[in-house]
Amino acid sequence: MKPQHYKTVVIGGGIVGAGIFRDLALHGVDTLLIEKKDFSSQTSERSSKMLHGGIRYLENLDFALVFEALHEKNLWLKLTPHLAQEVPFYLPVFKDAKRPLWMIRLGMFLYDFLSSFENSPHQIKSAQDVHALIPDLKTSGLAGAGVYYDGIMDDAKITLEVIYDALKENCAHAMTYTEVTTVTKVHDKNIIHCKNVLTGKVFTVTCDQVVYALGPFTDRFLNSIPMYNWQNVLLPSKGSHLWISNKDLPLKYPIVITTNDDRVIFVIPHGDQILVGTTEVAFNGDYFDVKPSEAEIDYLLSALNDYFPKLGLSHNHILSSFAGIRPLVKENGDGNRGKTSREHKIFQPMSDTYVIAGGKYTTFRVMGQDITREICHKFGRSYNQDISKQILRQRSVLLPFDWKVPTKEELIRICETEGPQTFLDLVVRRLSIPSRKIWELRAAGVDFNQYFMTNLNDLKKYLVISEEDIKNFI
Ligand SMILES: Cc1cc2nc3c(=O)[nH]c(=O)nc-3n(C[C@H](O)[C@H](O)[C@H](O)COP(=O)(O)OP(=O)(O)OC[C@H]3O[C@@H](n4cnc5c(N)ncnc54)[C@H](O)[C@@H]3O)c2cc1C
């Protein structure tokens, strides 16, 4: 990081900020990305980890969004095959269902059509086929299943690789653990007041253009800056997930569960674990400290037990859990979070200030393009909307679908090339280990404490890490 003037500062290092940062960098715009914690440590590592068109948004007639998301999904499946995979999603249909099989078939045809038939084609399976493939699924009233194709991904790692790619350009700079405390203006310069949250050091940088990509933090931050006269735009929606071992919930392919209150829950295998989620509830607490409530955990377990009654799943089967806040943009309606559109919106409280809110992980590349186009033109550069379709130039050292216990050399290489600053950055996002129980499941026999204690002195050269951090990792 150089304390200086930048043409553009992007605040927020989740997937949306990362995408805007990369697009500006690929167009040669001198840009600084500032993130309060680690890159991708908030909403962008707490998604349902699907690259998807959003089949359920067809019911809301959100065809434009589904079309865009399907094309982006299929693009990123090609660009990051080491971080994302196409898989069949099984949607079981029961005889008393609100949506019978013919309706599911029609919806899935429309889904494939909107992908310009780039999706692997949907299928309809008989009850016998479904039972043979998913023997633990309840059979009473089972009519069959629709099968459609979407992607599963490592959300944190895609964000990280988008940022690594931007940093290949000389005009791109990025800082983690740097909180923007406020923004002021002197004449036409924006003064970004920063605080390094690890050292406490405060400093400022200046810039011509500011982009806020703060996800759910948008309203709270912008309300703290009087010159913007900000009116709240978000309808924050908390969503929680559980990780369960494949041994306790044996599944080969993702299942889509429809709940009694007509919501959808995804049950998705990721290697030896199953991801179960999500909920959709209001939340007013600290957005940097979001956890699933007991009620949400019970809700997810109850939906699982309804579909898999033989398995008797309980709290004891949970390996780990996490929650995040969807940064939905408010609409004039009844405030139903499930029905609120996943479209993004761009606001401009000042001519040199852009705020982006809403959207989905899957559509991150196209979300900020109206902003990046305008900024490029302001700096006299022509804009190429396809430049961000080129492949990412730096792969993560450790890949999510090919997990193994990293060697000491790999740990050092991660520290030298992937920018972790704390122990959690290394373990949670660079090694994709969200809990000690998941380490035990994957690393079979390799003691977590001993492994990191053995490597402690080497890691101390790069990271804020202590024996306590290792002991306290749950
Ligand atoms: C439960 C759930 C499931 C989802 N599932 C999917 C899915 O399967 N597929 C999909 O496409 N989408 C999904 N989404 C939506 C998607 O995850 C989000 O739209 C996306 O991750 C939002 O990214 P973001 O960059 O806007 O926000 P964030 O990732 O939250 O990034 C904002 C960043 O701003 C930083 N920040 C805040 N304040 C400051 C400050 N003062 N200074 C500096 N930095 C600051 C934060 O630390 C944070 O890293 C899901 C969302 C949720 C909550």
Short mmCIF file of C-alpha atoms and ligand atoms in Angstrom, two decimals:
data_model
loop_
_atom_site.label_atom_id
_atom_site.label_comp_id
_atom_site.label_asym_id
_atom_site.label_seq_id
_atom_site.Cartn_x
_atom_site.Cartn_y
_atom_site.Cartn_z
CA MET A 1 0.00 0.00 0.00
CA LYS A 2 1.30 3.50 -0.90
CA PRO A 3 -0.18 6.48 0.99
CA GLN A 4 -1.12 8.60 -2.00
CA HIS A 5 -3.82 9.80 -4.32
CA TYR A 6 -5.80 7.23 -6.32
CA LYS A 7 -8.14 7.79 -9.22
CA THR A 8 -10.68 5.46 -7.61
CA VAL A 9 -11.13 3.91 -4.19
CA VAL A 10 -13.46 0.90 -3.85
CA ILE A 11 -14.62 0.31 -0.26
CA GLY A 12 -15.67 -3.27 0.59
CA GLY A 13 -13.77 -6.41 -0.37
CA GLY A 14 -16.65 -8.86 -0.83
CA ILE A 15 -17.44 -10.29 -4.25
CA VAL A 16 -19.10 -7.09 -5.50
CA GLY A 17 -16.16 -4.83 -4.58
CA ALA A 18 -13.77 -7.46 -5.93
CA GLY A 19 -15.56 -7.54 -9.31
CA ILE A 20 -15.55 -3.74 -9.64
CA PHE A 21 -11.89 -3.58 -8.54
CA ARG A 22 -10.89 -6.13 -11.19
CA ASP A 23 -12.85 -4.47 -13.98
CA LEU A 24 -11.24 -1.09 -13.22
CA ALA A 25 -7.78 -2.67 -12.95
CA LEU A 26 -8.18 -4.47 -16.29
CA HIS A 27 -9.02 -1.07 -17.82
CA GLY A 28 -5.85 0.46 -16.37
CA VAL A 29 -7.62 2.72 -13.83
CA ASP A 30 -5.43 3.41 -10.80
CA THR A 31 -7.56 1.88 -8.02
CA LEU A 32 -7.29 1.05 -4.32
CA LEU A 33 -9.54 -1.60 -2.71
CA ILE A 34 -10.07 -1.19 1.05
CA GLU A 35 -11.53 -3.95 3.26
CA LYS A 36 -12.16 -3.72 7.00
CA LYS A 37 -11.54 -7.44 7.71
CA ASP A 38 -10.19 -10.13 5.37
CA PHE A 39 -11.36 -10.20 1.74
CA SER A 40 -14.58 -12.20 1.40
CA SER A 41 -14.92 -12.67 5.14
CA GLN A 42 -18.55 -11.46 5.42
CA THR A 43 -21.58 -12.15 3.20
CA SER A 44 -19.44 -13.42 0.34
CA GLU A 45 -18.28 -16.48 2.30
CA ARG A 46 -21.71 -17.15 3.83
CA SER A 47 -23.80 -17.79 0.75
CA SER A 48 -25.46 -21.09 -0.20
CA LYS A 49 -22.38 -21.53 -2.44
CA MET A 50 -24.40 -21.89 -5.63
CA LEU A 51 -23.67 -20.32 -8.97
CA HIS A 52 -27.25 -20.32 -10.12
CA GLY A 53 -29.88 -18.68 -12.24
CA GLY A 54 -32.37 -18.85 -9.39
CA ILE A 55 -35.03 -21.24 -10.65
CA ARG A 56 -37.46 -20.10 -7.96
CA TYR A 57 -37.34 -16.48 -9.21
CA LEU A 58 -39.24 -17.68 -12.31
CA GLU A 59 -42.36 -17.64 -10.14
CA ASN A 60 -41.76 -13.91 -9.50
CA LEU A 61 -41.49 -13.46 -13.31
CA ASP A 62 -37.91 -12.14 -12.85
CA PHE A 63 -36.95 -13.40 -16.33
CA ALA A 64 -34.29 -10.77 -17.02
CA LEU A 65 -32.49 -11.56 -13.76
CA VAL A 66 -32.69 -15.33 -14.34
CA PHE A 67 -31.40 -14.91 -17.93
CA GLU A 68 -28.45 -12.82 -16.77
CA ALA A 69 -27.65 -15.08 -13.80
CA LEU A 70 -27.78 -18.24 -15.94
CA HIS A 71 -25.34 -16.78 -18.46
CA GLU A 72 -23.00 -15.61 -15.69
CA LYS A 73 -23.24 -19.01 -13.98
CA ASN A 74 -22.26 -20.81 -17.17
CA LEU A 75 -19.43 -18.32 -17.79
CA TRP A 76 -17.91 -18.81 -14.32
CA LEU A 77 -18.28 -22.59 -14.52
CA LYS A 78 -15.95 -22.33 -17.52
CA LEU A 79 -13.62 -19.70 -16.05
CA THR A 80 -13.12 -21.33 -12.62
CA PRO A 81 -13.57 -25.10 -13.07
CA HIS A 82 -11.22 -25.64 -10.11
CA LEU A 83 -13.57 -23.65 -7.81
CA ALA A 84 -17.00 -24.44 -9.25
CA GLN A 85 -18.76 -27.49 -10.69
CA GLU A 86 -22.03 -28.08 -12.48
CA VAL A 87 -24.22 -30.61 -10.61
CA PRO A 88 -27.77 -31.96 -10.97
CA PHE A 89 -30.28 -30.58 -8.43
CA TYR A 90 -33.13 -33.00 -7.59
CA LEU A 91 -36.48 -31.41 -6.82
CA PRO A 92 -38.70 -34.18 -5.40
CA VAL A 93 -42.41 -33.77 -6.11
CA PHE A 94 -45.14 -35.28 -3.91
CA LYS A 95 -48.70 -36.10 -4.95
CA ASP A 96 -50.31 -33.31 -2.86
CA ALA A 97 -47.72 -30.69 -3.97
CA LYS A 98 -48.73 -27.14 -4.88
CA ARG A 99 -46.57 -27.51 -8.01
CA PRO A 100 -47.25 -30.83 -9.81
CA LEU A 101 -44.68 -32.54 -12.06
CA TRP A 102 -46.03 -30.99 -15.28
CA MET A 103 -45.50 -27.52 -13.83
CA ILE A 104 -42.00 -28.42 -12.69
CA ARG A 105 -41.24 -29.74 -16.20
CA LEU A 106 -42.45 -26.45 -17.71
CA GLY A 107 -40.40 -24.36 -15.27
CA MET A 108 -37.27 -26.40 -15.96
CA PHE A 109 -37.75 -26.08 -19.71
CA LEU A 110 -38.02 -22.31 -19.29
CA TYR A 111 -34.87 -22.37 -17.13
CA ASP A 112 -32.89 -24.19 -19.83
CA PHE A 113 -34.36 -21.92 -22.51
CA LEU A 114 -33.28 -18.79 -20.61
CA SER A 115 -29.75 -20.23 -20.41
CA SER A 116 -29.79 -20.34 -24.25
CA PHE A 117 -29.62 -24.13 -23.68
CA GLU A 118 -26.14 -23.82 -22.16
CA ASN A 119 -27.39 -25.67 -19.03
CA SER A 120 -27.11 -29.43 -19.19
CA PRO A 121 -30.70 -30.38 -20.07
CA HIS A 122 -33.25 -30.97 -17.30
CA GLN A 123 -34.84 -34.39 -16.78
CA ILE A 124 -37.91 -35.82 -15.09
CA LYS A 125 -37.35 -38.92 -12.91
CA SER A 126 -39.90 -41.48 -11.78
CA ALA A 127 -40.55 -42.18 -8.09
CA GLN A 128 -38.70 -45.53 -8.46
CA ASP A 129 -35.62 -43.84 -9.94
CA VAL A 130 -35.61 -41.24 -7.17
CA HIS A 131 -35.94 -43.91 -4.49
CA ALA A 132 -33.07 -45.93 -5.97
CA LEU A 133 -30.81 -42.87 -5.98
CA ILE A 134 -31.90 -41.32 -2.66
CA PRO A 135 -33.02 -44.27 -0.50
CA ASP A 136 -33.36 -42.17 2.67
CA LEU A 137 -35.88 -39.77 1.12
CA LYS A 138 -39.49 -40.26 2.32
CA THR A 139 -41.44 -42.35 -0.18
CA SER A 140 -44.99 -41.68 0.97
CA GLY A 141 -46.76 -39.80 -1.86
CA LEU A 142 -43.58 -39.41 -3.91
CA ALA A 143 -44.57 -38.76 -7.54
CA GLY A 144 -41.07 -38.29 -9.00
CA ALA A 145 -38.52 -35.50 -9.30
CA GLY A 146 -37.46 -32.77 -11.67
CA VAL A 147 -33.71 -32.54 -12.20
CA TYR A 148 -32.05 -29.31 -13.33
CA TYR A 149 -28.41 -28.20 -13.45
CA ASP A 150 -26.71 -25.41 -11.49
CA GLY A 151 -23.25 -24.82 -10.07
CA ILE A 152 -21.73 -25.33 -6.62
CA MET A 153 -18.68 -23.29 -5.70
CA ASP A 154 -16.23 -22.12 -3.07
CA ASP A 155 -17.55 -18.57 -2.68
CA ALA A 156 -14.63 -17.22 -0.61
CA LYS A 157 -12.02 -18.52 -3.04
CA ILE A 158 -13.67 -17.10 -6.16
CA THR A 159 -13.65 -13.65 -4.51
CA LEU A 160 -10.00 -14.09 -3.52
CA GLU A 161 -8.97 -15.17 -7.02
CA VAL A 162 -10.83 -12.22 -8.59
CA ILE A 163 -8.77 -9.93 -6.33
CA TYR A 164 -5.47 -11.77 -7.00
CA ASP A 165 -6.18 -11.36 -10.72
CA ALA A 166 -6.74 -7.59 -10.39
CA LEU A 167 -3.49 -7.29 -8.43
CA LYS A 168 -1.57 -8.56 -11.48
CA GLU A 169 -2.11 -5.05 -12.89
CA ASN A 170 0.34 -2.36 -11.74
CA CYS A 171 -2.49 0.13 -11.27
CA ALA A 172 -4.26 -2.06 -8.66
CA HIS A 173 -3.63 -1.86 -4.90
CA ALA A 174 -5.50 -3.48 -2.02
CA MET A 175 -5.51 -3.35 1.78
CA THR A 176 -7.17 -5.68 4.28
CA TYR A 177 -7.83 -4.96 7.96
CA THR A 178 -8.31 -1.31 7.05
CA GLU A 179 -11.54 0.26 8.22
CA VAL A 180 -12.80 3.34 6.46
CA THR A 181 -13.91 5.41 9.45
CA THR A 182 -15.33 8.33 7.50
CA VAL A 183 -15.12 10.17 4.20
CA THR A 184 -14.85 13.95 3.81
CA LYS A 185 -14.36 16.29 0.88
CA VAL A 186 -11.98 19.14 0.18
CA HIS A 187 -12.85 20.85 -3.13
CA ASP A 188 -13.17 17.97 -5.60
CA LYS A 189 -11.02 15.50 -3.67
CA ASN A 190 -12.49 12.75 -1.50
CA ILE A 191 -10.52 12.19 1.70
CA ILE A 192 -10.81 8.58 2.87
CA HIS A 193 -10.04 8.32 6.59
CA CYS A 194 -8.69 4.87 7.42
CA LYS A 195 -7.71 2.89 10.48
CA ASN A 196 -5.62 -0.25 10.46
CA VAL A 197 -7.67 -2.45 12.81
CA LEU A 198 -4.71 -4.71 13.67
CA THR A 199 -2.25 -1.93 14.61
CA GLY A 200 -4.60 0.98 15.38
CA LYS A 201 -2.67 3.24 12.97
CA VAL A 202 -4.80 5.95 11.33
CA PHE A 203 -4.08 7.57 7.97
CA THR A 204 -5.83 9.07 4.95
CA VAL A 205 -5.77 8.50 1.22
CA THR A 206 -7.41 10.74 -1.38
CA CYS A 207 -9.23 9.92 -4.58
CA ASP A 208 -11.29 11.35 -7.43
CA GLN A 209 -14.06 8.70 -7.43
CA VAL A 210 -15.41 6.58 -4.55
CA VAL A 211 -17.31 3.32 -4.96
CA TYR A 212 -19.13 1.83 -1.97
CA ALA A 213 -19.58 -1.94 -2.26
CA LEU A 214 -20.53 -2.54 1.36
CA GLY A 215 -23.22 -5.19 0.94
CA PRO A 216 -25.40 -5.31 4.09
CA PHE A 217 -23.22 -2.66 5.77
CA THR A 218 -24.29 0.00 3.23
CA ASP A 219 -27.04 1.83 5.14
CA ARG A 220 -25.26 1.78 8.49
CA PHE A 221 -22.03 3.19 7.05
CA LEU A 222 -23.53 5.80 4.75
CA ASN A 223 -25.86 7.05 7.48
CA SER A 224 -22.74 7.96 9.47
CA ILE A 225 -21.61 10.45 6.79
CA PRO A 226 -23.76 13.63 6.95
CA MET A 227 -22.75 14.99 3.52
CA TYR A 228 -24.55 12.10 1.78
CA ASN A 229 -27.92 12.74 3.44
CA TRP A 230 -28.50 9.01 3.00
CA GLN A 231 -31.97 7.39 3.07
CA ASN A 232 -31.96 3.66 3.88
CA VAL A 233 -32.28 1.42 0.82
CA LEU A 234 -31.87 -2.11 2.21
CA LEU A 235 -34.23 -4.81 3.43
CA PRO A 236 -31.62 -6.91 5.28
CA SER A 237 -32.45 -10.61 5.32
CA LYS A 238 -30.55 -13.06 7.50
CA GLY A 239 -29.90 -16.55 6.17
CA SER A 240 -28.41 -19.48 8.11
CA HIS A 241 -26.76 -22.76 7.06
CA LEU A 242 -25.62 -26.00 8.66
CA TRP A 243 -22.78 -28.36 7.74
CA ILE A 244 -23.59 -32.05 8.34
CA SER A 245 -21.39 -35.06 7.63
CA ASN A 246 -22.19 -37.11 4.54
CA LYS A 247 -22.04 -40.17 6.83
CA ASP A 248 -25.09 -38.89 8.73
CA LEU A 249 -26.93 -37.55 5.67
CA PRO A 250 -25.79 -39.75 2.76
CA LEU A 251 -26.42 -37.91 -0.49
CA LYS A 252 -24.74 -37.92 -3.86
CA TYR A 253 -26.55 -34.96 -5.44
CA PRO A 254 -28.23 -31.80 -4.16
CA ILE A 255 -31.88 -32.01 -3.12
CA VAL A 256 -34.31 -29.09 -3.14
CA ILE A 257 -36.75 -29.21 -0.23
CA THR A 258 -40.01 -27.26 -0.25
CA THR A 259 -41.03 -26.38 3.31
CA ASN A 260 -44.51 -26.20 4.82
CA ASP A 261 -44.33 -22.39 4.68
CA ASP A 262 -43.54 -22.64 0.94
CA ARG A 263 -39.86 -21.74 1.16
CA VAL A 264 -37.01 -23.61 -0.49
CA ILE A 265 -34.11 -25.24 1.33
CA PHE A 266 -31.08 -26.61 -0.50
CA VAL A 267 -29.30 -29.73 0.74
CA ILE A 268 -26.01 -29.80 -1.15
CA PRO A 269 -23.11 -32.26 -0.97
CA HIS A 270 -19.65 -30.65 -0.98
CA GLY A 271 -17.24 -33.59 -0.82
CA ASP A 272 -17.69 -35.33 2.53
CA GLN A 273 -20.00 -32.66 3.95
CA ILE A 274 -23.57 -31.58 3.26
CA LEU A 275 -24.54 -27.92 3.26
CA VAL A 276 -28.12 -27.26 4.43
CA GLY A 277 -29.77 -23.87 4.06
CA THR A 278 -31.13 -21.37 4.15
CA THR A 279 -33.51 -19.35 6.30
CA GLU A 280 -34.82 -15.86 5.58
CA VAL A 281 -35.47 -13.71 8.68
CA ALA A 282 -35.22 -10.10 9.85
CA PHE A 283 -32.12 -9.18 11.90
CA ASN A 284 -31.11 -5.97 13.67
CA GLY A 285 -27.97 -6.97 15.57
CA ASP A 286 -24.29 -6.52 14.73
CA TYR A 287 -23.80 -7.47 11.07
CA PHE A 288 -20.15 -8.35 11.76
CA ASP A 289 -21.25 -10.96 14.30
CA VAL A 290 -24.08 -12.96 12.75
CA LYS A 291 -24.86 -16.49 13.92
CA PRO A 292 -27.74 -18.88 13.31
CA SER A 293 -30.36 -18.70 16.07
CA GLU A 294 -31.68 -21.84 17.79
CA ALA A 295 -35.03 -21.26 16.03
CA GLU A 296 -33.34 -21.23 12.60
CA ILE A 297 -31.36 -24.39 13.39
CA ASP A 298 -34.55 -26.14 14.55
CA TYR A 299 -36.34 -24.98 11.39
CA LEU A 300 -33.63 -26.45 9.13
CA LEU A 301 -33.47 -29.71 11.12
CA SER A 302 -37.25 -30.04 11.03
CA ALA A 303 -37.32 -29.61 7.23
CA LEU A 304 -34.58 -32.25 6.91
CA ASN A 305 -36.41 -34.67 9.18
CA ASP A 306 -39.61 -34.18 7.21
CA TYR A 307 -37.83 -35.26 3.99
CA PHE A 308 -35.44 -37.81 5.57
CA PRO A 309 -37.52 -39.22 8.49
CA LYS A 310 -35.36 -42.36 8.90
CA LEU A 311 -32.19 -40.36 9.67
CA GLY A 312 -33.36 -38.70 12.91
CA LEU A 313 -31.09 -35.68 12.50
CA SER A 314 -30.47 -33.55 15.59
CA HIS A 315 -28.11 -30.87 16.95
CA ASN A 316 -25.51 -33.61 17.60
CA HIS A 317 -25.11 -34.11 13.86
CA ILE A 318 -24.12 -30.50 13.14
CA LEU A 319 -20.43 -30.06 12.32
CA SER A 320 -20.64 -26.31 12.07
CA SER A 321 -23.03 -23.53 11.14
CA PHE A 322 -22.88 -20.00 9.77
CA ALA A 323 -25.12 -17.07 8.87
CA GLY A 324 -25.02 -14.00 6.66
CA ILE A 325 -27.15 -11.01 5.73
CA ARG A 326 -28.58 -10.69 2.21
CA PRO A 327 -28.24 -7.06 1.13
CA LEU A 328 -31.66 -6.95 -0.58
CA VAL A 329 -32.87 -3.61 -1.91
CA LYS A 330 -36.26 -2.52 -0.49
CA GLU A 331 -39.23 -2.55 -2.83
CA ASN A 332 -42.70 -1.04 -2.45
CA GLY A 333 -44.41 -4.20 -1.33
CA ASP A 334 -45.31 -6.14 1.76
CA GLY A 335 -41.64 -6.56 2.76
CA ASN A 336 -41.70 -10.31 2.02
CA ARG A 337 -37.97 -11.12 1.96
CA GLY A 338 -38.42 -14.31 -0.11
CA LYS A 339 -40.30 -12.45 -2.83
CA THR A 340 -38.08 -9.33 -2.87
CA SER A 341 -36.15 -9.13 -6.13
CA ARG A 342 -32.46 -10.06 -6.19
CA GLU A 343 -31.78 -7.25 -8.69
CA HIS A 344 -29.04 -4.77 -7.76
CA LYS A 345 -29.36 -0.98 -7.75
CA ILE A 346 -26.81 1.81 -8.11
CA PHE A 347 -27.19 5.11 -6.23
CA GLN A 348 -25.20 8.30 -6.72
CA PRO A 349 -25.36 10.58 -3.67
CA MET A 350 -22.73 12.79 -5.40
CA SER A 351 -21.49 12.92 -8.98
CA ASP A 352 -18.17 11.28 -8.01
CA THR A 353 -19.68 8.77 -5.56
CA TYR A 354 -21.32 5.45 -6.43
CA VAL A 355 -23.14 3.09 -4.08
CA ILE A 356 -24.05 -0.40 -5.24
CA ALA A 357 -26.49 -2.57 -3.29
CA GLY A 358 -28.43 -5.79 -3.74
CA GLY A 359 -27.75 -8.40 -6.41
CA LYS A 360 -26.50 -11.95 -6.14
CA TYR A 361 -23.08 -13.52 -5.92
CA THR A 362 -23.59 -15.15 -9.32
CA THR A 363 -24.11 -11.83 -11.13
CA PHE A 364 -21.18 -9.98 -9.55
CA ARG A 365 -19.29 -9.48 -12.84
CA VAL A 366 -22.08 -7.57 -14.53
CA MET A 367 -23.38 -5.79 -11.42
CA GLY A 368 -20.85 -2.97 -11.33
CA GLN A 369 -20.39 -2.53 -15.06
CA ASP A 370 -22.49 0.64 -15.25
CA ILE A 371 -20.20 2.15 -12.61
CA THR A 372 -16.93 0.96 -14.14
CA ARG A 373 -18.00 2.08 -17.63
CA GLU A 374 -18.75 5.58 -16.39
CA ILE A 375 -15.51 5.81 -14.39
CA CYS A 376 -13.46 4.63 -17.39
CA HIS A 377 -15.09 7.28 -19.57
CA LYS A 378 -14.42 9.95 -16.93
CA PHE A 379 -10.71 9.08 -17.19
CA GLY A 380 -10.78 9.06 -20.98
CA ARG A 381 -10.53 5.29 -21.39
CA SER A 382 -12.63 3.24 -23.75
CA TYR A 383 -14.68 0.54 -22.06
CA ASN A 384 -14.64 -3.13 -23.02
CA GLN A 385 -17.50 -4.96 -21.29
CA ASP A 386 -16.03 -8.37 -22.20
CA ILE A 387 -12.52 -7.83 -20.79
CA SER A 388 -13.65 -9.34 -17.46
CA LYS A 389 -14.51 -12.60 -19.26
CA GLN A 390 -10.82 -13.48 -19.46
CA ILE A 391 -9.51 -16.22 -17.18
CA LEU A 392 -8.16 -15.49 -13.72
CA ARG A 393 -4.36 -15.53 -13.63
CA GLN A 394 -3.59 -16.78 -10.12
CA ARG A 395 -4.97 -19.98 -8.70
CA SER A 396 -5.32 -20.69 -5.00
CA VAL A 397 -2.60 -22.99 -3.66
CA LEU A 398 -5.17 -25.28 -2.04
CA LEU A 399 -8.25 -26.20 -4.06
CA PRO A 400 -11.64 -26.85 -2.44
CA PHE A 401 -12.78 -29.97 -4.31
CA ASP A 402 -9.36 -31.57 -4.09
CA TRP A 403 -8.76 -31.05 -0.37
CA LYS A 404 -5.67 -32.43 1.35
CA VAL A 405 -3.64 -31.60 4.43
CA PRO A 406 -1.29 -28.85 3.22
CA THR A 407 2.45 -29.33 3.48
CA LYS A 408 4.59 -26.76 5.27
CA GLU A 409 5.78 -25.49 1.89
CA GLU A 410 2.17 -24.99 0.79
CA LEU A 411 1.34 -23.08 3.98
CA ILE A 412 4.30 -20.76 3.36
CA ARG A 413 3.38 -20.33 -0.31
CA ILE A 414 -0.19 -19.38 0.70
CA CYS A 415 1.17 -16.79 3.16
CA GLU A 416 3.51 -15.34 0.54
CA THR A 417 1.06 -15.20 -2.38
CA GLU A 418 -2.51 -15.06 -1.02
CA GLY A 419 -2.34 -12.22 1.51
CA PRO A 420 -3.76 -13.78 4.73
CA GLN A 421 -2.97 -11.64 7.77
CA THR A 422 -4.49 -13.61 10.64
CA PHE A 423 -4.77 -17.27 11.59
CA LEU A 424 -8.48 -17.30 10.68
CA ASP A 425 -7.74 -15.89 7.20
CA LEU A 426 -5.39 -18.80 6.62
CA VAL A 427 -7.57 -21.58 8.01
CA VAL A 428 -11.10 -20.50 7.09
CA ARG A 429 -10.64 -18.92 3.66
CA ARG A 430 -7.26 -20.11 2.26
CA LEU A 431 -7.60 -23.71 3.56
CA SER A 432 -11.46 -23.79 3.46
CA ILE A 433 -11.75 -25.25 6.98
CA PRO A 434 -14.77 -23.70 8.73
CA SER A 435 -14.52 -25.75 11.95
CA ARG A 436 -12.30 -28.14 13.87
CA LYS A 437 -14.88 -30.93 13.43
CA ILE A 438 -14.60 -30.50 9.66
CA TRP A 439 -10.79 -30.64 9.87
CA GLU A 440 -11.15 -33.92 11.82
CA LEU A 441 -13.49 -35.32 9.19
CA ARG A 442 -11.20 -34.43 6.32
CA ALA A 443 -7.74 -34.75 7.78
CA ALA A 444 -8.48 -38.20 9.28
CA GLY A 445 -6.03 -38.68 12.13
CA VAL A 446 -4.07 -35.41 11.77
CA ASP A 447 -4.37 -33.53 15.07
CA PHE A 448 -5.39 -29.90 14.42
CA ASN A 449 -3.51 -28.37 17.40
CA GLN A 450 -0.37 -30.34 16.84
CA TYR A 451 -0.30 -29.59 13.11
CA PHE A 452 -0.48 -25.82 13.57
CA MET A 453 1.74 -25.77 16.68
CA THR A 454 4.43 -27.56 14.66
CA ASN A 455 4.20 -24.85 12.01
CA LEU A 456 3.69 -21.94 14.46
CA ASN A 457 7.16 -20.38 14.24
CA ASP A 458 7.20 -20.44 10.44
CA LEU A 459 3.71 -18.93 10.27
CA LYS A 460 4.54 -16.17 12.79
CA LYS A 461 6.77 -14.56 10.17
CA TYR A 462 3.67 -13.85 8.08
CA LEU A 463 0.58 -13.89 10.30
CA VAL A 464 -0.93 -12.59 13.50
CA ILE A 465 -1.13 -16.04 15.13
CA SER A 466 -0.81 -17.33 18.70
CA GLU A 467 -1.19 -20.59 20.59
CA GLU A 468 -4.50 -19.19 21.92
CA ASP A 469 -5.84 -18.69 18.37
CA ILE A 470 -5.12 -22.33 17.61
CA LYS A 471 -6.68 -23.58 20.88
CA ASN A 472 -9.75 -21.35 20.50
CA PHE A 473 -10.56 -22.42 16.95
CA ILE A 474 -13.80 -24.37 17.35
C1 LIG B 1 -27.65 -16.80 3.38
C2 LIG B 1 -27.28 -16.32 2.00
C3 LIG B 1 -27.24 -17.21 0.94
C4 LIG B 1 -26.90 -16.74 -0.34
N1 LIG B 1 -26.75 -17.64 -1.34
C5 LIG B 1 -26.38 -17.23 -2.56
C6 LIG B 1 -26.10 -18.17 -3.57
O1 LIG B 1 -26.10 -19.38 -3.35
N2 LIG B 1 -25.78 -17.70 -4.79
C7 LIG B 1 -25.73 -16.37 -5.07
O2 LIG B 1 -25.50 -16.02 -6.23
N3 LIG B 1 -25.92 -15.45 -4.10
C8 LIG B 1 -26.22 -15.85 -2.85
N4 LIG B 1 -26.37 -14.95 -1.85
C9 LIG B 1 -26.16 -13.51 -2.12
C10 LIG B 1 -24.67 -13.15 -2.07
O3 LIG B 1 -23.99 -13.91 -1.12
C11 LIG B 1 -24.50 -11.67 -1.78
O4 LIG B 1 -25.32 -10.93 -2.65
C12 LIG B 1 -23.06 -11.21 -1.97
O5 LIG B 1 -22.15 -12.07 -1.32
C13 LIG B 1 -22.91 -9.81 -1.42
O6 LIG B 1 -21.57 -9.42 -1.62
P1 LIG B 1 -21.10 -7.98 -1.24
O7 LIG B 1 -19.72 -7.79 -1.75
O8 LIG B 1 -22.13 -6.99 -1.65
O9 LIG B 1 -21.13 -7.95 0.37
P2 LIG B 1 -20.04 -8.49 1.42
O10 LIG B 1 -19.46 -9.77 1.01
O11 LIG B 1 -20.65 -8.42 2.77
O12 LIG B 1 -18.90 -7.40 1.31
C14 LIG B 1 -18.99 -6.12 1.90
C15 LIG B 1 -17.65 -5.85 2.57
O13 LIG B 1 -17.61 -4.50 3.07
C16 LIG B 1 -16.73 -4.52 4.18
N5 LIG B 1 -16.91 -3.31 4.97
C17 LIG B 1 -17.99 -2.98 5.73
N6 LIG B 1 -17.76 -1.79 6.34
C18 LIG B 1 -16.53 -1.37 5.96
C19 LIG B 1 -15.74 -0.22 6.25
N7 LIG B 1 -16.19 0.75 7.08
N8 LIG B 1 -14.50 -0.12 5.71
C20 LIG B 1 -14.03 -1.08 4.87
N9 LIG B 1 -14.74 -2.19 4.55
C21 LIG B 1 -15.97 -2.33 5.09
C22 LIG B 1 -17.14 -5.79 4.93
O14 LIG B 1 -16.14 -6.21 5.81
C23 LIG B 1 -17.41 -6.75 3.78
O15 LIG B 1 -16.31 -7.60 3.53
C24 LIG B 1 -26.65 -15.38 -0.54
C25 LIG B 1 -26.67 -14.49 0.54
C26 LIG B 1 -26.95 -14.96 1.80
C27 LIG B 1 -26.90 -14.02 2.97
#
